[in-house]
mmCIF file of C-alpha atoms and ligand atoms in Angstrom:
data_model
loop_
_atom_site.group_PDB
_atom_site.id
_atom_site.type_symbol
_atom_site.label_atom_id
_atom_site.label_comp_id
_atom_site.label_asym_id
_atom_site.label_seq_id
_atom_site.Cartn_x
_atom_site.Cartn_y
_atom_site.Cartn_z
ATOM 1 C CA UNK E 364 -29.155 106.340 136.831
ATOM 2 C CA UNK E 365 -31.218 109.111 135.215
ATOM 3 C CA UNK E 366 -34.880 108.390 134.416
ATOM 4 C CA UNK E 367 -34.175 108.447 130.661
ATOM 5 C CA UNK E 368 -31.436 105.686 130.965
ATOM 6 C CA UNK E 369 -33.646 103.524 133.207
ATOM 7 C CA UNK E 370 -36.411 103.645 130.641
ATOM 8 C CA UNK E 371 -33.926 102.740 127.863
ATOM 9 C CA UNK E 372 -32.581 99.853 129.822
ATOM 10 C CA UNK E 373 -36.126 98.616 130.422
ATOM 11 C CA UNK E 374 -36.826 98.885 126.614
ATOM 12 C CA UNK E 375 -33.815 96.709 125.977
ATOM 13 C CA UNK E 376 -34.776 94.129 128.548
ATOM 14 C CA UNK E 377 -38.238 93.789 127.070
ATOM 15 C CA UNK E 378 -37.121 93.267 123.540
ATOM 16 C CA UNK E 379 -38.447 89.796 122.372
ATOM 17 C CA UNK E 380 -35.854 89.770 119.483
ATOM 18 C CA UNK E 381 -32.819 91.779 118.381
ATOM 19 C CA UNK E 382 -33.633 90.843 114.737
ATOM 20 C CA UNK E 383 -35.155 93.386 112.556
ATOM 21 C CA UNK E 384 -38.738 92.965 111.551
ATOM 22 C CA UNK E 385 -37.687 92.308 107.995
ATOM 23 C CA UNK E 386 -35.396 89.367 108.969
ATOM 24 C CA UNK E 387 -37.971 88.046 111.424
ATOM 25 C CA UNK E 388 -40.458 87.926 108.715
ATOM 26 C CA UNK E 389 -38.097 86.144 106.330
ATOM 27 C CA UNK E 390 -39.092 82.561 106.027
ATOM 28 C CA UNK E 391 -36.472 79.832 106.072
ATOM 29 C CA UNK E 392 -36.144 78.172 102.638
ATOM 30 C CA UNK E 393 -38.368 75.050 102.266
ATOM 31 C CA UNK E 394 -35.396 73.165 100.915
ATOM 32 C CA UNK E 395 -33.094 73.662 103.891
ATOM 33 C CA UNK E 396 -35.603 72.271 106.365
ATOM 34 C CA UNK E 397 -35.760 69.090 104.378
ATOM 35 C CA UNK E 398 -31.938 68.785 104.068
ATOM 36 C CA UNK E 399 -31.549 69.074 107.830
ATOM 37 C CA UNK E 400 -33.573 65.836 108.231
ATOM 38 C CA UNK E 401 -31.696 64.037 105.363
ATOM 39 C CA UNK E 402 -28.419 64.995 107.033
ATOM 40 C CA UNK E 403 -29.394 62.852 110.113
ATOM 41 C CA UNK E 404 -30.181 59.661 108.112
ATOM 42 C CA UNK E 405 -28.153 56.836 106.622
ATOM 43 C CA UNK E 406 -28.522 55.123 103.217
ATOM 44 C CA UNK E 407 -30.514 57.999 101.620
ATOM 45 C CA UNK E 408 -30.577 58.314 97.961
ATOM 46 C CA UNK E 409 -30.790 61.999 97.468
ATOM 47 C CA UNK E 410 -32.611 63.383 94.473
ATOM 48 C CA UNK E 411 -32.972 66.534 96.307
ATOM 49 C CA UNK E 412 -29.572 68.296 95.683
ATOM 50 C CA UNK E 413 -29.534 71.167 93.203
ATOM 51 C CA UNK E 414 -25.902 70.889 92.332
ATOM 52 C CA UNK E 415 -23.697 68.808 89.995
ATOM 53 C CA UNK E 416 -22.461 65.548 91.488
ATOM 54 C CA UNK E 417 -19.279 66.032 89.241
ATOM 55 C CA UNK E 418 -16.019 67.468 90.600
ATOM 56 C CA UNK E 419 -14.974 70.586 88.878
ATOM 57 C CA UNK E 420 -13.116 69.665 85.572
ATOM 58 C CA UNK E 421 -9.350 69.286 85.842
ATOM 59 C CA UNK E 422 -8.282 72.395 83.711
ATOM 60 C CA UNK E 423 -10.337 74.557 86.027
ATOM 61 C CA UNK E 424 -8.958 73.018 89.225
ATOM 62 C CA UNK E 425 -5.472 73.397 87.889
ATOM 63 C CA UNK E 426 -6.055 77.091 87.035
ATOM 64 C CA UNK E 427 -7.184 77.763 90.588
ATOM 65 C CA UNK E 428 -4.178 75.992 91.962
ATOM 66 C CA UNK E 429 -1.701 77.812 89.739
ATOM 67 C CA UNK E 430 -3.292 81.150 90.776
ATOM 68 C CA UNK E 431 -2.791 80.370 94.402
ATOM 69 C CA UNK E 432 0.804 79.178 93.822
ATOM 70 C CA UNK E 433 1.518 82.511 92.042
ATOM 71 C CA UNK E 434 0.543 84.278 95.252
ATOM 72 C CA UNK E 435 -2.648 85.680 93.761
ATOM 73 C CA UNK E 436 -4.235 85.840 97.262
ATOM 74 C CA UNK E 437 -5.257 89.455 97.351
ATOM 75 C CA UNK E 438 -8.421 91.493 96.750
ATOM 76 C CA UNK E 439 -9.169 92.178 92.984
ATOM 77 C CA UNK E 440 -10.873 95.157 91.508
ATOM 78 C CA UNK E 441 -14.421 95.443 92.585
ATOM 79 C CA UNK E 442 -16.080 94.417 89.410
ATOM 80 C CA UNK E 443 -13.623 91.453 89.061
ATOM 81 C CA UNK E 444 -10.388 90.928 87.205
ATOM 82 C CA UNK E 445 -10.567 92.445 83.786
ATOM 83 C CA UNK E 446 -9.190 89.272 82.203
ATOM 84 C CA UNK E 447 -12.238 87.409 83.350
ATOM 85 C CA UNK E 448 -14.567 90.054 82.344
ATOM 86 C CA UNK E 449 -13.010 90.137 78.960
ATOM 87 C CA UNK E 450 -13.264 86.322 78.644
ATOM 88 C CA UNK E 451 -16.957 86.415 79.684
ATOM 89 C CA UNK E 452 -17.674 89.117 77.235
ATOM 90 C CA UNK E 453 -16.161 87.043 74.399
ATOM 91 C CA UNK E 454 -17.916 83.926 75.600
ATOM 92 C CA UNK E 455 -21.330 85.624 75.581
ATOM 93 C CA UNK E 456 -20.713 87.125 72.271
ATOM 94 C CA UNK E 457 -19.603 83.650 70.864
ATOM 95 C CA UNK E 458 -22.621 81.791 72.241
ATOM 96 C CA UNK E 459 -25.399 84.422 71.683
ATOM 97 C CA UNK E 460 -24.037 87.251 69.718
ATOM 98 C CA UNK E 461 -24.715 89.732 72.628
ATOM 99 C CA UNK E 462 -22.037 92.386 73.376
ATOM 100 C CA UNK E 463 -21.136 93.783 76.840
ATOM 101 C CA UNK E 464 -18.294 96.105 77.407
ATOM 102 C CA UNK E 465 -15.929 94.290 79.935
ATOM 103 C CA UNK E 466 -14.900 97.619 81.557
ATOM 104 C CA UNK E 467 -18.317 98.880 82.440
ATOM 105 C CA UNK E 468 -21.028 96.242 81.732
ATOM 106 C CA UNK E 469 -20.121 93.203 83.600
ATOM 107 C CA UNK E 470 -19.648 92.555 87.471
ATOM 108 C CA UNK E 471 -18.232 89.365 88.822
ATOM 109 C CA UNK E 472 -20.228 88.155 91.864
ATOM 110 C CA UNK E 473 -20.121 85.579 94.636
ATOM 111 C CA UNK E 474 -22.313 83.125 92.652
ATOM 112 C CA UNK E 475 -25.435 83.778 90.871
ATOM 113 C CA UNK E 476 -27.025 84.278 94.303
ATOM 114 C CA UNK E 477 -25.204 87.418 94.886
ATOM 115 C CA UNK E 478 -26.121 88.688 91.408
ATOM 116 C CA UNK E 479 -29.785 88.157 92.227
ATOM 117 C CA UNK E 480 -29.385 90.028 95.515
ATOM 118 C CA UNK E 481 -27.620 92.958 93.857
ATOM 119 C CA UNK E 482 -30.200 93.090 91.117
ATOM 120 C CA UNK E 483 -33.100 93.281 93.415
ATOM 121 C CA UNK E 484 -31.591 95.688 95.807
ATOM 122 C CA UNK E 485 -30.447 97.951 92.904
ATOM 123 C CA UNK E 486 -33.831 98.065 91.344
ATOM 124 C CA UNK E 487 -36.544 98.066 94.012
ATOM 125 C CA UNK E 488 -37.607 100.882 96.296
ATOM 126 C CA UNK E 489 -39.730 99.993 99.101
ATOM 127 C CA UNK E 490 -43.133 98.754 97.991
ATOM 128 C CA UNK E 491 -41.974 98.217 94.388
ATOM 129 C CA UNK E 492 -43.210 95.029 92.851
ATOM 130 C CA UNK E 493 -41.229 92.404 91.056
ATOM 131 C CA UNK E 494 -43.207 89.882 89.083
ATOM 132 C CA UNK E 495 -41.804 86.277 89.530
ATOM 133 C CA UNK E 496 -43.168 83.431 87.358
ATOM 134 C CA UNK E 497 -43.275 80.450 89.614
ATOM 135 C CA UNK E 498 -42.358 77.604 90.487
ATOM 136 C CA UNK E 499 -38.883 79.107 90.771
ATOM 137 C CA UNK E 500 -35.527 79.001 92.503
ATOM 138 C CA UNK E 501 -36.271 79.466 96.223
ATOM 139 C CA UNK E 502 -34.386 82.688 96.696
ATOM 140 C CA UNK E 503 -36.223 84.833 94.094
ATOM 141 C CA UNK E 504 -39.133 85.925 96.421
ATOM 142 C CA UNK E 505 -36.699 86.387 99.348
ATOM 143 C CA UNK E 506 -34.494 88.726 97.266
ATOM 144 C CA UNK E 507 -37.551 90.964 96.437
ATOM 145 C CA UNK E 508 -38.452 90.903 100.121
ATOM 146 C CA UNK E 509 -35.093 91.677 101.456
ATOM 147 C CA UNK E 510 -34.766 94.678 99.200
ATOM 148 C CA UNK E 511 -37.998 96.080 100.632
ATOM 149 C CA UNK E 512 -40.028 95.205 97.536
ATOM 150 C CA UNK E 513 -42.993 92.883 96.918
ATOM 151 C CA UNK E 514 -42.689 89.532 95.147
ATOM 152 C CA UNK E 515 -45.725 89.002 92.906
ATOM 153 C CA UNK E 516 -46.014 85.378 91.946
ATOM 154 C CA UNK E 517 -47.524 84.238 88.609
ATOM 155 C CA UNK E 518 -47.834 80.481 88.413
ATOM 156 C CA UNK E 519 -46.873 78.579 85.288
ATOM 157 C CA UNK E 520 -48.802 75.369 84.449
ATOM 158 C CA UNK E 521 -47.774 71.884 83.631
ATOM 159 C CA UNK E 522 -50.272 71.852 80.699
ATOM 160 C CA UNK E 523 -48.125 74.558 79.101
ATOM 161 C CA UNK E 524 -44.951 72.692 79.837
ATOM 162 C CA UNK E 525 -44.234 75.244 82.684
ATOM 163 C CA UNK E 526 -43.509 77.876 79.958
ATOM 164 C CA UNK E 527 -44.188 81.527 80.860
ATOM 165 C CA UNK E 528 -47.811 82.724 80.830
ATOM 166 C CA UNK E 529 -47.638 86.260 79.330
ATOM 167 C CA UNK E 530 -51.379 86.880 79.816
ATOM 168 C CA UNK E 531 -51.095 86.111 83.503
ATOM 169 C CA UNK E 532 -47.981 88.339 83.709
ATOM 170 C CA UNK E 533 -49.932 91.137 82.016
ATOM 171 C CA UNK E 534 -52.669 90.923 84.508
ATOM 172 C CA UNK E 535 -50.163 91.059 87.436
ATOM 173 C CA UNK E 536 -48.640 94.359 86.205
ATOM 174 C CA UNK E 537 -49.538 97.377 88.284
ATOM 175 C CA UNK E 538 -48.227 100.963 88.584
ATOM 176 C CA UNK E 539 -45.823 99.689 91.181
ATOM 177 C CA UNK E 540 -44.243 96.982 88.987
ATOM 178 C CA UNK E 541 -40.687 97.625 88.409
ATOM 179 C CA UNK E 542 -39.252 94.333 87.161
ATOM 180 C CA UNK E 543 -39.894 90.816 86.001
ATOM 181 C CA UNK E 544 -37.557 88.088 87.111
ATOM 182 C CA UNK E 545 -37.504 85.110 84.823
ATOM 183 C CA UNK E 546 -35.323 81.945 85.261
ATOM 184 C CA UNK E 547 -34.954 79.590 82.271
ATOM 185 C CA UNK E 548 -33.819 76.793 81.983
ATOM 186 C CA UNK E 549 -35.885 76.473 85.122
ATOM 187 C CA UNK E 550 -35.307 75.370 88.617
ATOM 188 C CA UNK E 551 -37.329 73.263 89.772
ATOM 189 C CA UNK E 552 -39.242 72.317 86.636
ATOM 190 C CA UNK E 553 -36.560 71.868 84.028
ATOM 191 C CA UNK E 554 -38.624 73.882 81.658
ATOM 192 C CA UNK E 555 -37.184 76.161 79.024
ATOM 193 C CA UNK E 556 -39.085 79.283 77.872
ATOM 194 C CA UNK E 557 -40.079 79.350 74.192
ATOM 195 C CA UNK E 558 -38.938 82.289 72.046
ATOM 196 C CA UNK E 559 -42.615 83.198 71.513
ATOM 197 C CA UNK E 560 -43.394 83.706 75.302
ATOM 198 C CA UNK E 561 -40.091 85.471 75.911
ATOM 199 C CA UNK E 562 -40.898 87.824 72.935
ATOM 200 C CA UNK E 563 -44.267 88.543 74.643
ATOM 201 C CA UNK E 564 -42.606 89.221 77.960
ATOM 202 C CA UNK E 565 -40.222 91.500 76.095
ATOM 203 C CA UNK E 566 -43.128 93.317 74.582
ATOM 204 C CA UNK E 567 -44.736 93.804 78.035
ATOM 205 C CA UNK E 568 -41.452 95.075 79.391
ATOM 206 C CA UNK E 569 -41.304 97.774 76.751
ATOM 207 C CA UNK E 570 -44.955 98.679 77.011
ATOM 208 C CA UNK E 571 -44.860 99.096 80.784
ATOM 209 C CA UNK E 572 -41.238 100.374 80.969
ATOM 210 C CA UNK E 573 -40.040 97.442 83.071
ATOM 211 C CA UNK E 574 -36.567 95.871 83.578
ATOM 212 C CA UNK E 575 -36.320 92.095 83.032
ATOM 213 C CA UNK E 576 -33.838 90.266 85.217
ATOM 214 C CA UNK E 577 -33.085 87.094 83.319
ATOM 215 C CA UNK E 578 -31.307 84.321 85.464
ATOM 216 C CA UNK E 579 -29.736 82.039 82.825
ATOM 217 C CA UNK E 580 -27.469 80.147 85.154
ATOM 218 C CA UNK E 581 -28.378 76.875 83.528
ATOM 219 C CA UNK E 582 -27.876 78.254 80.010
ATOM 220 C CA UNK E 583 -25.584 75.500 78.652
ATOM 221 C CA UNK E 584 -27.599 72.632 80.251
ATOM 222 C CA UNK E 585 -30.211 72.300 77.427
ATOM 223 C CA UNK E 586 -30.991 69.095 75.737
ATOM 224 C CA UNK E 587 -31.536 69.138 71.958
ATOM 225 C CA UNK E 588 -32.868 72.708 71.949
ATOM 226 C CA UNK E 589 -31.089 76.100 71.529
ATOM 227 C CA UNK E 590 -31.031 78.387 74.610
ATOM 228 C CA UNK E 591 -32.665 81.785 73.984
ATOM 229 C CA UNK E 592 -30.559 84.430 75.726
ATOM 230 C CA UNK E 593 -33.129 87.079 76.809
ATOM 231 C CA UNK E 594 -30.991 90.253 76.040
ATOM 232 C CA UNK E 595 -30.647 89.160 72.386
ATOM 233 C CA UNK E 596 -34.466 89.775 71.905
ATOM 234 C CA UNK E 597 -35.273 93.065 70.037
ATOM 235 C CA UNK E 598 -34.863 96.004 72.425
ATOM 236 C CA UNK E 599 -34.074 93.917 75.499
ATOM 237 C CA UNK E 600 -30.317 94.395 75.812
ATOM 238 C CA UNK E 601 -31.123 97.978 77.107
ATOM 239 C CA UNK E 602 -33.782 96.810 79.577
ATOM 240 C CA UNK E 603 -32.420 93.572 81.005
ATOM 241 C CA UNK E 604 -29.950 92.213 83.400
ATOM 242 C CA UNK E 605 -28.401 89.025 82.357
ATOM 243 C CA UNK E 606 -27.474 86.927 85.421
ATOM 244 C CA UNK E 607 -25.298 83.825 85.116
ATOM 245 C CA UNK E 608 -22.752 81.736 86.962
ATOM 246 C CA UNK E 609 -20.290 78.867 86.867
ATOM 247 C CA UNK E 610 -21.823 76.667 89.579
ATOM 248 C CA UNK E 611 -24.083 74.550 87.307
ATOM 249 C CA UNK E 612 -22.605 74.541 83.805
ATOM 250 C CA UNK E 613 -19.008 73.908 85.078
ATOM 251 C CA UNK E 614 -19.671 72.023 88.357
ATOM 252 C CA UNK E 615 -18.261 74.966 90.438
ATOM 253 C CA UNK E 616 -20.815 75.447 93.341
ATOM 254 C CA UNK E 617 -18.237 75.587 96.040
ATOM 255 C CA UNK E 618 -16.076 78.187 94.306
ATOM 256 C CA UNK E 619 -18.774 80.818 94.584
ATOM 257 C CA UNK E 620 -18.631 82.671 91.323
ATOM 258 C CA UNK E 621 -21.120 84.277 89.100
ATOM 259 C CA UNK E 622 -21.883 87.482 87.220
ATOM 260 C CA UNK E 623 -24.326 90.011 86.050
ATOM 261 C CA UNK E 624 -24.139 91.795 82.656
ATOM 262 C CA UNK E 625 -26.183 94.706 81.528
ATOM 263 C CA UNK E 626 -26.344 98.309 80.506
ATOM 264 C CA UNK E 627 -23.641 100.456 82.220
ATOM 265 C CA UNK E 628 -26.037 102.534 84.337
ATOM 266 C CA UNK E 629 -27.496 99.383 85.890
ATOM 267 C CA UNK E 630 -24.303 97.681 86.456
ATOM 268 C CA UNK E 631 -22.716 100.607 88.036
ATOM 269 C CA UNK E 632 -25.597 100.445 90.577
ATOM 270 C CA UNK E 633 -24.936 96.777 91.222
ATOM 271 C CA UNK E 634 -21.196 97.474 91.604
ATOM 272 C CA UNK E 635 -21.752 100.067 94.217
ATOM 273 C CA UNK E 636 -23.669 97.597 96.460
ATOM 274 C CA UNK E 637 -21.175 94.849 95.679
ATOM 275 C CA UNK E 638 -18.262 97.194 96.815
ATOM 276 C CA UNK E 639 -19.605 97.836 100.155
ATOM 277 C CA UNK E 640 -20.874 94.181 100.860
ATOM 278 C CA UNK E 641 -18.476 91.928 99.159
ATOM 279 C CA UNK E 642 -15.516 94.017 97.930
ATOM 280 C CA UNK E 643 -14.557 91.422 95.244
ATOM 281 C CA UNK E 644 -15.456 87.872 94.345
ATOM 282 C CA UNK E 645 -13.031 85.184 95.414
ATOM 283 C CA UNK E 646 -9.674 85.692 93.682
ATOM 284 C CA UNK E 647 -8.833 82.041 93.185
ATOM 285 C CA UNK E 648 -12.339 81.342 91.707
ATOM 286 C CA UNK E 649 -11.896 84.193 89.289
ATOM 287 C CA UNK E 650 -8.818 82.805 87.866
ATOM 288 C CA UNK E 651 -10.398 79.384 87.709
ATOM 289 C CA UNK E 652 -13.530 80.737 86.040
ATOM 290 C CA UNK E 653 -11.225 81.998 83.042
ATOM 291 C CA UNK E 654 -10.231 78.346 82.563
ATOM 292 C CA UNK E 655 -13.807 77.325 82.671
ATOM 293 C CA UNK E 656 -14.688 79.651 79.817
ATOM 294 C CA UNK E 657 -11.527 78.947 77.755
ATOM 295 C CA UNK E 658 -10.313 75.381 78.397
ATOM 296 C CA UNK E 659 -13.198 73.241 79.516
ATOM 297 C CA UNK E 660 -15.434 72.786 76.444
ATOM 298 C CA UNK E 661 -14.814 69.103 76.142
ATOM 299 C CA UNK E 662 -15.557 68.397 79.916
ATOM 300 C CA UNK E 663 -18.733 70.578 79.796
ATOM 301 C CA UNK E 664 -20.037 68.641 76.765
ATOM 302 C CA UNK E 665 -19.358 65.277 78.500
ATOM 303 C CA UNK E 666 -21.298 66.326 81.623
ATOM 304 C CA UNK E 667 -24.199 67.521 79.492
ATOM 305 C CA UNK E 668 -24.244 64.099 77.617
ATOM 306 C CA UNK E 669 -24.337 62.313 80.961
ATOM 307 C CA UNK E 670 -27.205 64.573 82.379
ATOM 308 C CA UNK E 671 -29.080 63.881 79.194
ATOM 309 C CA UNK E 672 -28.794 60.058 79.625
ATOM 310 C CA UNK E 673 -30.037 60.395 83.248
ATOM 311 C CA UNK E 674 -32.841 62.749 82.183
ATOM 312 C CA UNK E 675 -34.209 60.108 79.839
ATOM 313 C CA UNK E 676 -33.867 57.436 82.476
ATOM 314 C CA UNK E 677 -35.745 59.511 85.237
ATOM 315 C CA UNK E 678 -38.429 61.045 83.045
ATOM 316 C CA UNK E 679 -39.391 57.611 81.420
ATOM 317 C CA UNK E 680 -39.124 55.930 84.833
ATOM 318 C CA UNK E 681 -41.419 58.370 86.709
ATOM 319 C CA UNK E 682 -43.965 58.273 83.863
ATOM 320 C CA UNK E 683 -43.903 54.410 83.778
ATOM 321 C CA UNK E 684 -44.432 54.380 87.617
ATOM 322 C CA UNK E 685 -47.541 56.537 87.123
ATOM 323 C CA UNK E 686 -46.234 59.946 88.096
ATOM 324 C CA UNK E 687 -46.919 62.120 85.228
ATOM 325 C CA UNK E 688 -43.811 64.139 84.366
ATOM 326 C CA UNK E 689 -43.435 66.443 81.458
ATOM 327 C CA UNK E 690 -40.181 66.294 79.439
ATOM 328 C CA UNK E 691 -37.752 68.802 80.869
ATOM 329 C CA UNK E 692 -35.511 70.359 78.174
ATOM 330 C CA UNK E 693 -33.008 72.081 80.566
ATOM 331 C CA UNK E 694 -31.259 72.086 83.841
ATOM 332 C CA UNK E 695 -31.179 68.799 85.829
ATOM 333 C CA UNK E 696 -34.487 68.411 87.386
ATOM 334 C CA UNK E 697 -37.668 66.466 86.654
ATOM 335 C CA UNK E 698 -40.869 67.602 88.247
ATOM 336 C CA UNK E 699 -43.397 64.760 88.669
ATOM 337 C CA UNK E 700 -46.996 65.235 89.614
ATOM 338 C CA UNK E 701 -47.644 63.113 92.657
ATOM 339 C CA UNK E 702 -51.535 63.550 93.054
ATOM 340 C CA UNK E 703 -52.143 59.889 92.234
ATOM 341 C CA UNK E 704 -50.995 59.102 95.796
ATOM 342 C CA UNK E 705 -53.710 61.375 97.376
ATOM 343 C CA UNK E 706 -50.905 63.168 99.306
ATOM 344 C CA UNK E 707 -49.785 66.709 99.223
ATOM 345 C CA UNK E 708 -46.272 67.299 98.184
ATOM 346 C CA UNK E 709 -44.854 67.792 101.728
ATOM 347 C CA UNK E 710 -46.450 64.603 102.966
ATOM 348 C CA UNK E 711 -45.311 62.765 99.888
ATOM 349 C CA UNK E 712 -41.635 63.895 100.374
ATOM 350 C CA UNK E 713 -41.692 63.217 104.060
ATOM 351 C CA UNK E 714 -43.108 59.721 103.686
ATOM 352 C CA UNK E 715 -40.989 58.781 100.740
ATOM 353 C CA UNK E 716 -37.959 59.729 102.945
ATOM 354 C CA UNK E 717 -39.142 57.779 106.050
ATOM 355 C CA UNK E 718 -40.354 54.700 104.190
ATOM 356 C CA UNK E 719 -37.922 54.412 101.294
ATOM 357 C CA UNK E 720 -35.063 56.674 102.209
ATOM 358 C CA UNK E 721 -35.248 58.696 98.959
ATOM 359 C CA UNK E 722 -35.003 62.385 99.295
ATOM 360 C CA UNK E 723 -37.062 64.674 96.872
ATOM 361 C CA UNK E 724 -38.021 68.277 97.441
ATOM 362 C CA UNK E 725 -41.794 69.225 97.900
ATOM 363 C CA UNK E 726 -42.873 71.486 94.874
ATOM 364 C CA UNK E 727 -44.507 73.958 97.152
ATOM 365 C CA UNK E 728 -41.053 75.102 98.389
ATOM 366 C CA UNK E 729 -40.586 76.733 94.989
ATOM 367 C CA UNK E 730 -43.775 79.064 95.216
ATOM 368 C CA UNK E 731 -47.237 79.074 93.590
ATOM 369 C CA UNK E 732 -47.873 76.363 91.100
ATOM 370 C CA UNK E 733 -45.454 73.926 92.758
ATOM 371 C CA UNK E 734 -48.137 72.338 94.937
ATOM 372 C CA UNK E 735 -48.873 68.677 94.038
ATOM 373 C CA UNK E 736 -45.328 68.148 92.462
ATOM 374 C CA UNK E 737 -41.891 67.185 93.811
ATOM 375 C CA UNK E 738 -38.471 68.189 92.499
ATOM 376 C CA UNK E 739 -36.231 65.227 91.544
ATOM 377 C CA UNK E 740 -32.677 66.194 90.740
ATOM 378 C CA UNK E 741 -30.813 63.964 88.291
ATOM 379 C CA UNK E 742 -27.423 65.526 89.180
ATOM 380 C CA UNK E 743 -26.745 62.299 90.797
ATOM 381 C CA UNK E 744 -25.237 58.940 89.606
ATOM 382 C CA UNK E 745 -27.203 56.885 86.954
ATOM 383 C CA UNK E 746 -27.084 53.721 89.122
ATOM 384 C CA UNK E 747 -28.565 55.683 92.025
ATOM 385 C CA UNK E 748 -31.307 56.963 89.987
ATOM 386 C CA UNK E 749 -31.999 53.365 88.919
ATOM 387 C CA UNK E 750 -32.286 52.395 92.667
ATOM 388 C CA UNK E 751 -34.212 55.503 93.532
ATOM 389 C CA UNK E 752 -36.819 54.755 90.798
ATOM 390 C CA UNK E 753 -37.315 51.186 92.134
ATOM 391 C CA UNK E 754 -37.897 52.614 95.601
ATOM 392 C CA UNK E 755 -40.396 55.290 94.430
ATOM 393 C CA UNK E 756 -42.210 52.629 92.501
ATOM 394 C CA UNK E 757 -42.622 50.390 95.635
ATOM 395 C CA UNK E 758 -43.748 53.530 97.465
ATOM 396 C CA UNK E 759 -46.318 54.532 94.821
ATOM 397 C CA UNK E 760 -47.564 50.949 94.480
ATOM 398 C CA UNK E 761 -48.272 50.966 98.263
ATOM 399 C CA UNK E 762 -49.944 54.407 98.272
ATOM 400 C CA UNK E 763 -51.821 54.895 94.959
HETATM 401 C C1 PLP D 1321 -31.991 79.119 89.110
HETATM 402 C C2 PLP D 1321 -30.744 79.413 90.023
HETATM 403 N N1 PLP D 1321 -30.254 80.608 90.063
HETATM 404 C C3 PLP D 1321 -29.239 80.949 90.877
HETATM 405 C C4 PLP D 1321 -28.710 79.956 91.664
HETATM 406 C C5 PLP D 1321 -27.638 80.199 92.595
HETATM 407 O O1 PLP D 1321 -26.384 79.580 92.271
HETATM 408 P P1 PLP D 1321 -24.942 79.965 92.674
HETATM 409 O O2 PLP D 1321 -25.199 81.042 93.750
HETATM 410 O O3 PLP D 1321 -24.407 78.772 93.275
HETATM 411 O O4 PLP D 1321 -24.310 80.544 91.438
HETATM 412 C C6 PLP D 1321 -29.298 78.641 91.671
HETATM 413 C C7 PLP D 1321 -28.802 77.546 92.605
HETATM 414 O O5 PLP D 1321 -29.428 76.626 92.834
HETATM 415 C C8 PLP D 1321 -30.375 78.380 90.820
HETATM 416 O O6 PLP D 1321 -30.982 77.172 90.749
#
């Protein structure tokens, strides 16, 4: 063996990990850790899950099955089948009056998750900063990090109903800021953003030449208030990426289908990454998604009505128990403050699970501002929520 190859062999032998620095530094999601424990237990009532308990509505299932039976088992065009992109374009215009060209301004993705990944990767150069109002969906910070960028967290506060804080966002802007990623209706707080704060964010974006990524995956899950679609705000269609999906509104988490819509130049960047990493979103799910948009209005309305019933139950129940909970107007989460117990949110969630077999998620898993809260999902049956509230009441009575 030559000296060089001996040295190389030694280098390989001494490597402590084959993982890249970037992956080694990527923290596992705080949610997963918790569910690994839940999975080993019996008789747990889970308020931890961030997905609908409903099965996908029949018209959507049937469209997926028909597509398979017709032999549609092949790749599709990279951006997704044109029929779906047209249906989505029509849908967004009908709901919000915003227009996207199906041929060049929409890409169909593997869930909203892929749309987030593509957006961060397409926009951020190493060291670029992305402002992220928090608490937020657990993957936002990781997306910035995986793209080589920096996640700059800007906490939202309960006293403002977890709405955006434009002054704090303004203070967080630096010459390296490239984008702001907002997610309303919000996971984990259930907050919606008011038109006023969104308009202020729009003004900041204009002033500092930033792109706004607006994750509106819960857009139809709003209770008694209209959803504000960010690109409809003055000047924002040209400087925003609208991300959405079918997982939540249509109870299609397992189908893995979502989208990004935006100006042609940005979407063409997203499509370039998508074509090399994914090729095309699942073909069956694309066929099913057309039925979601065109044939499931009645089913979606009935799921929303049921979420609303549970929302009232859980919010009133938590407040009655003595865990202050602001009224969430969207998504399917309540976000009670648990400081009355004197525990931090991780301890609260762990002890509640051990002592009462109820799973909730510690608020700190969702970034700055989540400490001292827990996320309770009401995407679970009404009767189970009744039982969970009883158990939480027993727990709080023992510890407050
Ligand atoms: C705010 C938000 N965005 C995106 C996603 C990703 O959803 P999916 O990849 O299933 O479309 C989730 C899932 O929990 C979410 O809560």
